[in-house]
CSV table of N, CA and C in Angstrom, one decimal:
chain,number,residue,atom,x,y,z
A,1,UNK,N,-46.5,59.7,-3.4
A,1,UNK,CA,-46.3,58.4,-2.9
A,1,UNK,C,-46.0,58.4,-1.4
A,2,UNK,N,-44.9,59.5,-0.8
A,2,UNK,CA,-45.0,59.6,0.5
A,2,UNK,C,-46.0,59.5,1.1
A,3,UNK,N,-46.8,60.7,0.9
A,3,UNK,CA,-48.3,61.2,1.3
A,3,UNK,C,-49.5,59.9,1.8
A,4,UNK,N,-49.3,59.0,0.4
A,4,UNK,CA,-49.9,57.7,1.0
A,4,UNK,C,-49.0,57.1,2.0
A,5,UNK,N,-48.7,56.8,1.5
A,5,UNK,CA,-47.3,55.7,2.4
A,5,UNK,C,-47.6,56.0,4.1
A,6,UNK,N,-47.5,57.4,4.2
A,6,UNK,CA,-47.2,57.6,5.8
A,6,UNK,C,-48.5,58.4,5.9
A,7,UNK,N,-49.5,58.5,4.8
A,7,UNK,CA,-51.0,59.0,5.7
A,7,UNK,C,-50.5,59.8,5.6
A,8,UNK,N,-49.5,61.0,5.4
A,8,UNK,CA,-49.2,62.7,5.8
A,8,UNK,C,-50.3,63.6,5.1
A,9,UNK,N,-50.8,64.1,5.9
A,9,UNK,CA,-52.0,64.5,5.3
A,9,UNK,C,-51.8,66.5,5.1
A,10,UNK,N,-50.2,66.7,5.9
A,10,UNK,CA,-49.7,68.0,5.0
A,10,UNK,C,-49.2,67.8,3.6
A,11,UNK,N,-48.5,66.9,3.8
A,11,UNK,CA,-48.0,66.8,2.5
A,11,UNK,C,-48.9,66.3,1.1
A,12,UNK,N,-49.8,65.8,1.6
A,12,UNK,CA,-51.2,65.7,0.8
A,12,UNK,C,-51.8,67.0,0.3
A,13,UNK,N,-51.7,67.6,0.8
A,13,UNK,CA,-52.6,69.2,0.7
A,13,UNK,C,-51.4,70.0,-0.2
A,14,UNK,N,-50.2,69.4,-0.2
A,14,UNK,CA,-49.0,70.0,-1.3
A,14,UNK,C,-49.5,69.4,-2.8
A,15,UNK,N,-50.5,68.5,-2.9
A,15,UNK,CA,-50.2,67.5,-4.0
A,15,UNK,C,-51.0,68.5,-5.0
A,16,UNK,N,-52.3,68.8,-4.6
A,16,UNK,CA,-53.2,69.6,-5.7
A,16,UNK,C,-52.6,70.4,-6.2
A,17,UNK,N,-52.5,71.7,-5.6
A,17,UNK,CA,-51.5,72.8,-6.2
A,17,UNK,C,-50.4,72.8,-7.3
A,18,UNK,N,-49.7,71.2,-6.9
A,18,UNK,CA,-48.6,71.1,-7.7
A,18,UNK,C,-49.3,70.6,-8.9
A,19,UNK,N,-50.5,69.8,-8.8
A,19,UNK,CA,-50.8,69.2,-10.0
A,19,UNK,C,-51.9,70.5,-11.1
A,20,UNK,N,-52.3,71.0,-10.3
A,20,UNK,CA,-52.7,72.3,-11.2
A,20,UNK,C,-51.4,73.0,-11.9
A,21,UNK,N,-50.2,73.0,-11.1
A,21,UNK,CA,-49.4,73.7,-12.2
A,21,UNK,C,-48.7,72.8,-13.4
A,22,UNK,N,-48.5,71.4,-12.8
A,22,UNK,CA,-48.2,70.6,-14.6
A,22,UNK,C,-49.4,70.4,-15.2
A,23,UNK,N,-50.7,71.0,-15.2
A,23,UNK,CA,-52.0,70.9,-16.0
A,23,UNK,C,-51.5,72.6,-17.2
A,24,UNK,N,-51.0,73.3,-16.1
A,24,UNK,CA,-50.5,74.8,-16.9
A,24,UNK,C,-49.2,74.3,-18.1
A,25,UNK,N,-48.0,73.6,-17.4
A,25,UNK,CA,-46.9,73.5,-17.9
A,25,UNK,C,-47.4,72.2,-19.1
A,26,UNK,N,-48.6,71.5,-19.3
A,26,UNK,CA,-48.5,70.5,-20.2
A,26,UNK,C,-49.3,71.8,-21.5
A,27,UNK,N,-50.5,72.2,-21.0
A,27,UNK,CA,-50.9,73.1,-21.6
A,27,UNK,C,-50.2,74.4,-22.7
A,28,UNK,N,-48.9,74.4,-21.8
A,28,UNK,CA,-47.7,75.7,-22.7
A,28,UNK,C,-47.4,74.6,-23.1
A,29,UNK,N,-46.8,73.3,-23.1
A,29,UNK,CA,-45.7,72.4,-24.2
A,29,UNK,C,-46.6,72.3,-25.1
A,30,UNK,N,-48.0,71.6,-25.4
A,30,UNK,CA,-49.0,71.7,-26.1
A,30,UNK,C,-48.8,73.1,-27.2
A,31,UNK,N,-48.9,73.4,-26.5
A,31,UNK,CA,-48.5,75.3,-27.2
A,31,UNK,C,-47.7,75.4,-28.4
A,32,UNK,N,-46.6,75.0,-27.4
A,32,UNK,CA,-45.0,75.4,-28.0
A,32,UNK,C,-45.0,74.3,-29.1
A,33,UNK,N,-45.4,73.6,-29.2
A,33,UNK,CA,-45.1,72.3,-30.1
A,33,UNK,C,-46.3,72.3,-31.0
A,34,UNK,N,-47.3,72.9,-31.4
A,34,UNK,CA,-48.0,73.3,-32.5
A,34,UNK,C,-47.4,74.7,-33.3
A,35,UNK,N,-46.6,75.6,-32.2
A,35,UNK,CA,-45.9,76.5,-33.6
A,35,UNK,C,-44.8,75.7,-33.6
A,36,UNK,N,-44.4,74.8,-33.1
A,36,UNK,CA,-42.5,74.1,-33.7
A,36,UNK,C,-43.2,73.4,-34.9
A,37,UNK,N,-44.6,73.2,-35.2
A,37,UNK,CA,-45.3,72.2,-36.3
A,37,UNK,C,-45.3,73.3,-37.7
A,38,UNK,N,-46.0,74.2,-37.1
A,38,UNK,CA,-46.2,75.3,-37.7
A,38,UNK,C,-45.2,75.6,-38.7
A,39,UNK,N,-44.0,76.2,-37.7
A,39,UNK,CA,-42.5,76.0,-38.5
A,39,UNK,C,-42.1,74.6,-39.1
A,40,UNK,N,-42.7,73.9,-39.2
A,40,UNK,CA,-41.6,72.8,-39.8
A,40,UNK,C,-40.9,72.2,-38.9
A,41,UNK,N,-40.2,72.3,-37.8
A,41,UNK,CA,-39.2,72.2,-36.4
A,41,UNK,C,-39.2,70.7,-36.2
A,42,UNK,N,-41.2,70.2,-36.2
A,42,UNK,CA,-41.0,69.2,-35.7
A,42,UNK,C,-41.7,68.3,-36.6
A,43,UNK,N,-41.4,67.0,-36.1
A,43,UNK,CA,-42.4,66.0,-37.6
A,43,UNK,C,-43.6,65.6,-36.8
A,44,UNK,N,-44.9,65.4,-37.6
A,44,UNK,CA,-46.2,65.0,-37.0
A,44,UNK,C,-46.1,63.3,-36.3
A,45,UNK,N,-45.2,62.7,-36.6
A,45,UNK,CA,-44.9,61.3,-36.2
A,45,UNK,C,-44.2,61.9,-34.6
A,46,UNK,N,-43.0,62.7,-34.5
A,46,UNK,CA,-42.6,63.3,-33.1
A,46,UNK,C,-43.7,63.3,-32.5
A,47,UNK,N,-44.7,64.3,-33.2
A,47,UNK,CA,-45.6,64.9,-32.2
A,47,UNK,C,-46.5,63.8,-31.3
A,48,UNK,N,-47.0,62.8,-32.4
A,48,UNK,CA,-47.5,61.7,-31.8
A,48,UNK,C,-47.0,61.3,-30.5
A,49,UNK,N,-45.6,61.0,-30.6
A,49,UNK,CA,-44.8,60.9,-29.3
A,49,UNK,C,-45.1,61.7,-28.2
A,50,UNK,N,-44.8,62.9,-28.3
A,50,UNK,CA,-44.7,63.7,-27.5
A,50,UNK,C,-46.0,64.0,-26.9
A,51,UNK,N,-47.1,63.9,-27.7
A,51,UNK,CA,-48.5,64.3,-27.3
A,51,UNK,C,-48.9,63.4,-26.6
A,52,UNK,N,-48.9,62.0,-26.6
A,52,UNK,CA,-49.0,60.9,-25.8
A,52,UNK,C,-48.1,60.9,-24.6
A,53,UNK,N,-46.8,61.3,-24.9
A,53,UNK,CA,-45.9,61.8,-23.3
A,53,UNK,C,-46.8,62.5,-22.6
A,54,UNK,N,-47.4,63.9,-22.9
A,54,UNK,CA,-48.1,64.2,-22.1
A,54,UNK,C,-48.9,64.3,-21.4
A,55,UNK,N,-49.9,63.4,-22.0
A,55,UNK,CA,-51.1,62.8,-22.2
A,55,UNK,C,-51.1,61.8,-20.6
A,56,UNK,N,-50.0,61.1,-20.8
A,56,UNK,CA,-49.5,59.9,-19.8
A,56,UNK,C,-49.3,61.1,-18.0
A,57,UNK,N,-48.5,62.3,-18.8
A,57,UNK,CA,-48.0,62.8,-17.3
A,57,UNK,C,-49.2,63.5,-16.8
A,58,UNK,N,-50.5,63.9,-17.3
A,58,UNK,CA,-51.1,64.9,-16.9
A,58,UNK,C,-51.9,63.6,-16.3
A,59,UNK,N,-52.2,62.3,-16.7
A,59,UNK,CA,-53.0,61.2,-16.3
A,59,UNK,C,-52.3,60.9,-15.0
A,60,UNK,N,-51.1,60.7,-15.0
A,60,UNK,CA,-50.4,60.3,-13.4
A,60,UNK,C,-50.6,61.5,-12.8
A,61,UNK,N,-50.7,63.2,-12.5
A,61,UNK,CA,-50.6,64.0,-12.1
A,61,UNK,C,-52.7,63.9,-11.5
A,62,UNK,N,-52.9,63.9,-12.9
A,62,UNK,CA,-54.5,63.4,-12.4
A,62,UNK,C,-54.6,62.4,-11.0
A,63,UNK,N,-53.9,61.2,-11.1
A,63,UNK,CA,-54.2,59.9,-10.3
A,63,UNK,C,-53.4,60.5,-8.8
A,64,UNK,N,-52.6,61.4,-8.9
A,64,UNK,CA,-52.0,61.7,-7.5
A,64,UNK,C,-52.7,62.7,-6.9
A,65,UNK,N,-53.3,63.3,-7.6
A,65,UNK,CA,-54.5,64.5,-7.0
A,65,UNK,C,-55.6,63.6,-6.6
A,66,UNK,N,-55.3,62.8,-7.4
A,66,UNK,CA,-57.2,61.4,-6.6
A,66,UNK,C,-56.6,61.2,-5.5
A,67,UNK,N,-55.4,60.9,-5.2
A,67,UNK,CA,-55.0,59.9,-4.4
A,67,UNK,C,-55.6,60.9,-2.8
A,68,UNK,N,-54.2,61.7,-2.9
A,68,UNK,CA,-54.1,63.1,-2.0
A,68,UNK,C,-55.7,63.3,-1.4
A,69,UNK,N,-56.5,63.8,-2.6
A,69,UNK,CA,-57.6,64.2,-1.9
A,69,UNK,C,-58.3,63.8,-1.1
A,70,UNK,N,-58.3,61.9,-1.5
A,70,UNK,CA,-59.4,60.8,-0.7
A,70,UNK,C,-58.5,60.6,0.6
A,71,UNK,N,-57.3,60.7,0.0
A,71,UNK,CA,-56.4,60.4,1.8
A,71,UNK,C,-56.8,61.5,2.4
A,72,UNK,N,-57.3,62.9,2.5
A,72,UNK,CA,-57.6,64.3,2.8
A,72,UNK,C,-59.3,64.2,3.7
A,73,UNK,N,-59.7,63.7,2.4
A,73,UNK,CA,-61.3,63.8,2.8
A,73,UNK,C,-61.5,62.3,3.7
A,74,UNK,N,-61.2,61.0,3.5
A,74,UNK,CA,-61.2,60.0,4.3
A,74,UNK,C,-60.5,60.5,5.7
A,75,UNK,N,-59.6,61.2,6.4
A,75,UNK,CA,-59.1,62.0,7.3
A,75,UNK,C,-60.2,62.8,8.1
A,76,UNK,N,-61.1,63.1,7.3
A,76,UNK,CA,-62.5,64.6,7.8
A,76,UNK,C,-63.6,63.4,7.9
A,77,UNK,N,-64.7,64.7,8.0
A,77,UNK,CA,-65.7,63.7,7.8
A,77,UNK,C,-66.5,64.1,6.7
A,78,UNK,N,-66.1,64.1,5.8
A,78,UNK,CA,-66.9,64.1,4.5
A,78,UNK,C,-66.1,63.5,3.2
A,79,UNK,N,-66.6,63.0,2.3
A,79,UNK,CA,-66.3,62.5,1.4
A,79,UNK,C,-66.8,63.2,-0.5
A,80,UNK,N,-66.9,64.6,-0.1
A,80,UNK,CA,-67.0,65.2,-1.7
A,80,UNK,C,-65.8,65.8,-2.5
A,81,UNK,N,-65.5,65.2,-3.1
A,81,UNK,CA,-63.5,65.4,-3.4
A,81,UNK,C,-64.0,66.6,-4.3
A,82,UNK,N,-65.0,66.4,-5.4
A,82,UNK,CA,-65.1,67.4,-5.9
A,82,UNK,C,-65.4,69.0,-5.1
A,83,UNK,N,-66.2,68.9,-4.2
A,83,UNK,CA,-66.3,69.9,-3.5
A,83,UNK,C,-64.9,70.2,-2.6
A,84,UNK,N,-64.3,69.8,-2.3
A,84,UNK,CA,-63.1,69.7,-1.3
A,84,UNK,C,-62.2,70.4,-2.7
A,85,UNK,N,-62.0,69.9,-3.7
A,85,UNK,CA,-60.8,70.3,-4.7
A,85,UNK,C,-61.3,72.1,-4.9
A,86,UNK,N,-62.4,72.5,-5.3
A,86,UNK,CA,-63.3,73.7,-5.9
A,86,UNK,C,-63.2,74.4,-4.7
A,87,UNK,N,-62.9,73.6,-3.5
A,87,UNK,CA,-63.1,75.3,-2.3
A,87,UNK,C,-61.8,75.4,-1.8
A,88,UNK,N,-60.8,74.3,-2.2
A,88,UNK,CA,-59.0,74.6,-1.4
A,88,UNK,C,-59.1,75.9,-2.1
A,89,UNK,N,-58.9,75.8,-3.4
A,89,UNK,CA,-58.3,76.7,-4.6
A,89,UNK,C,-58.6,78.1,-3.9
A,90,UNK,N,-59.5,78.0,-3.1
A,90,UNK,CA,-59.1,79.7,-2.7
A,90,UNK,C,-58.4,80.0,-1.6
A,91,UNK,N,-58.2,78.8,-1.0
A,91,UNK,CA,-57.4,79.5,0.4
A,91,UNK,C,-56.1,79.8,0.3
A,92,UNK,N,-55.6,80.8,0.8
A,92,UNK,CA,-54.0,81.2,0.3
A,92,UNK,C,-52.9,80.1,0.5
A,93,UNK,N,-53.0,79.1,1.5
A,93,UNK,CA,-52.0,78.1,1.5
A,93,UNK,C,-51.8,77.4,-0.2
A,94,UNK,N,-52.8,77.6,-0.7
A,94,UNK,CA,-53.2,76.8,-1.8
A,94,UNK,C,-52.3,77.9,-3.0
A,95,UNK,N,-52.9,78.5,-2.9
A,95,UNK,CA,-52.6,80.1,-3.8
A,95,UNK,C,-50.8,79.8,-3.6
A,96,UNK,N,-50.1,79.9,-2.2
A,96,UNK,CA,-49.0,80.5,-1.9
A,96,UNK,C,-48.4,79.3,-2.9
A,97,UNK,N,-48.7,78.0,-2.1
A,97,UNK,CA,-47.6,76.8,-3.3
A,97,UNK,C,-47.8,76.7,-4.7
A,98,UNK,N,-49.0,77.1,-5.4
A,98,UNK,CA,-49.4,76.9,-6.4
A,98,UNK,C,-48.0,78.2,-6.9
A,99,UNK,N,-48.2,79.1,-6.5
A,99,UNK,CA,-47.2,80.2,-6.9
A,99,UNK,C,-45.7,79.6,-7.0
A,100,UNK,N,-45.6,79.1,-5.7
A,100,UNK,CA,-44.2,78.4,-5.6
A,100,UNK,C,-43.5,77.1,-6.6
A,101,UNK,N,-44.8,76.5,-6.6
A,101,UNK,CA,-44.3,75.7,-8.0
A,101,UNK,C,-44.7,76.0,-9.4
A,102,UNK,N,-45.4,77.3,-9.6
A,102,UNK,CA,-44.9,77.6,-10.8
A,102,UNK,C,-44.0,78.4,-11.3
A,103,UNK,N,-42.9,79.1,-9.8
A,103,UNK,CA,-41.9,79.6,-10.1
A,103,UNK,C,-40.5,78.3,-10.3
A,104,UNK,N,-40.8,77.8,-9.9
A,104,UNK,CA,-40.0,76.5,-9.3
A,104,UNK,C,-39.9,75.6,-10.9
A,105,UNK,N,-40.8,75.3,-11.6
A,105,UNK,CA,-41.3,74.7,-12.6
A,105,UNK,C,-41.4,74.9,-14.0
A,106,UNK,N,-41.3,76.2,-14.0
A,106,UNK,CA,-41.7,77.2,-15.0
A,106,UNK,C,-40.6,76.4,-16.2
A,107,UNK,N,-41.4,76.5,-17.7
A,107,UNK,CA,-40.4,76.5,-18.6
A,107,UNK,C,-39.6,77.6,-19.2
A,108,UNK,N,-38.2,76.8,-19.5
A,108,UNK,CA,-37.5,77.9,-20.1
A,108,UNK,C,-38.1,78.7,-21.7
């Protein structure tokens, strides 16, 4: 929300990274919550819940990596988000936070 708000177009380039790692952290809950099924732990009516919880955060995580990127590419002169998302991922700034918030994030 900053990021828009004030045009910061560093703190825009923080947003992908972070949203690839709650794509990782929804992906393990997903996980963890078909063996708690497995076991019995949890009821299929919870899961409903929870699967749709997730469902909601990986969608707003989605919408903030739209956001970030077009505030990014409207900044340059080109307009391919897809191309712009597919070539960050390799530059180390990208690498270093992605690292940082999955240390930062990580579940217990």
């Amino acid at each position: 929300t900053k990021a828009f708000t004030t045009s910061d177009l560093e703190l825009a380039k923080q947003v992908e990274p972070l949203e690839d790692v709650i794509d990782e952290l929804i992906d393990e809950a997903k996980s963890r919550h078909i063996a708690r099924l497995q076991h019995s732990e949890c009821t299929i009516e919870l899961g409903f819940i929870f699967t749709d919880y997730l469902t909601n955060i990986e969608r707003i995580s989605d919408h903030c990596s739209n956001v970030a990127v077009c505030l990014l590419e409207v900044a340059g002169t080109e307009f391919d988000t897809h191309n712009y998302i597919y070539n960050m991922k390799d530059l180390p700034e990208f690498k270093q936070l992605f690292a940082q918030y999955r240390d930062k994030y990580q579940l217990p």
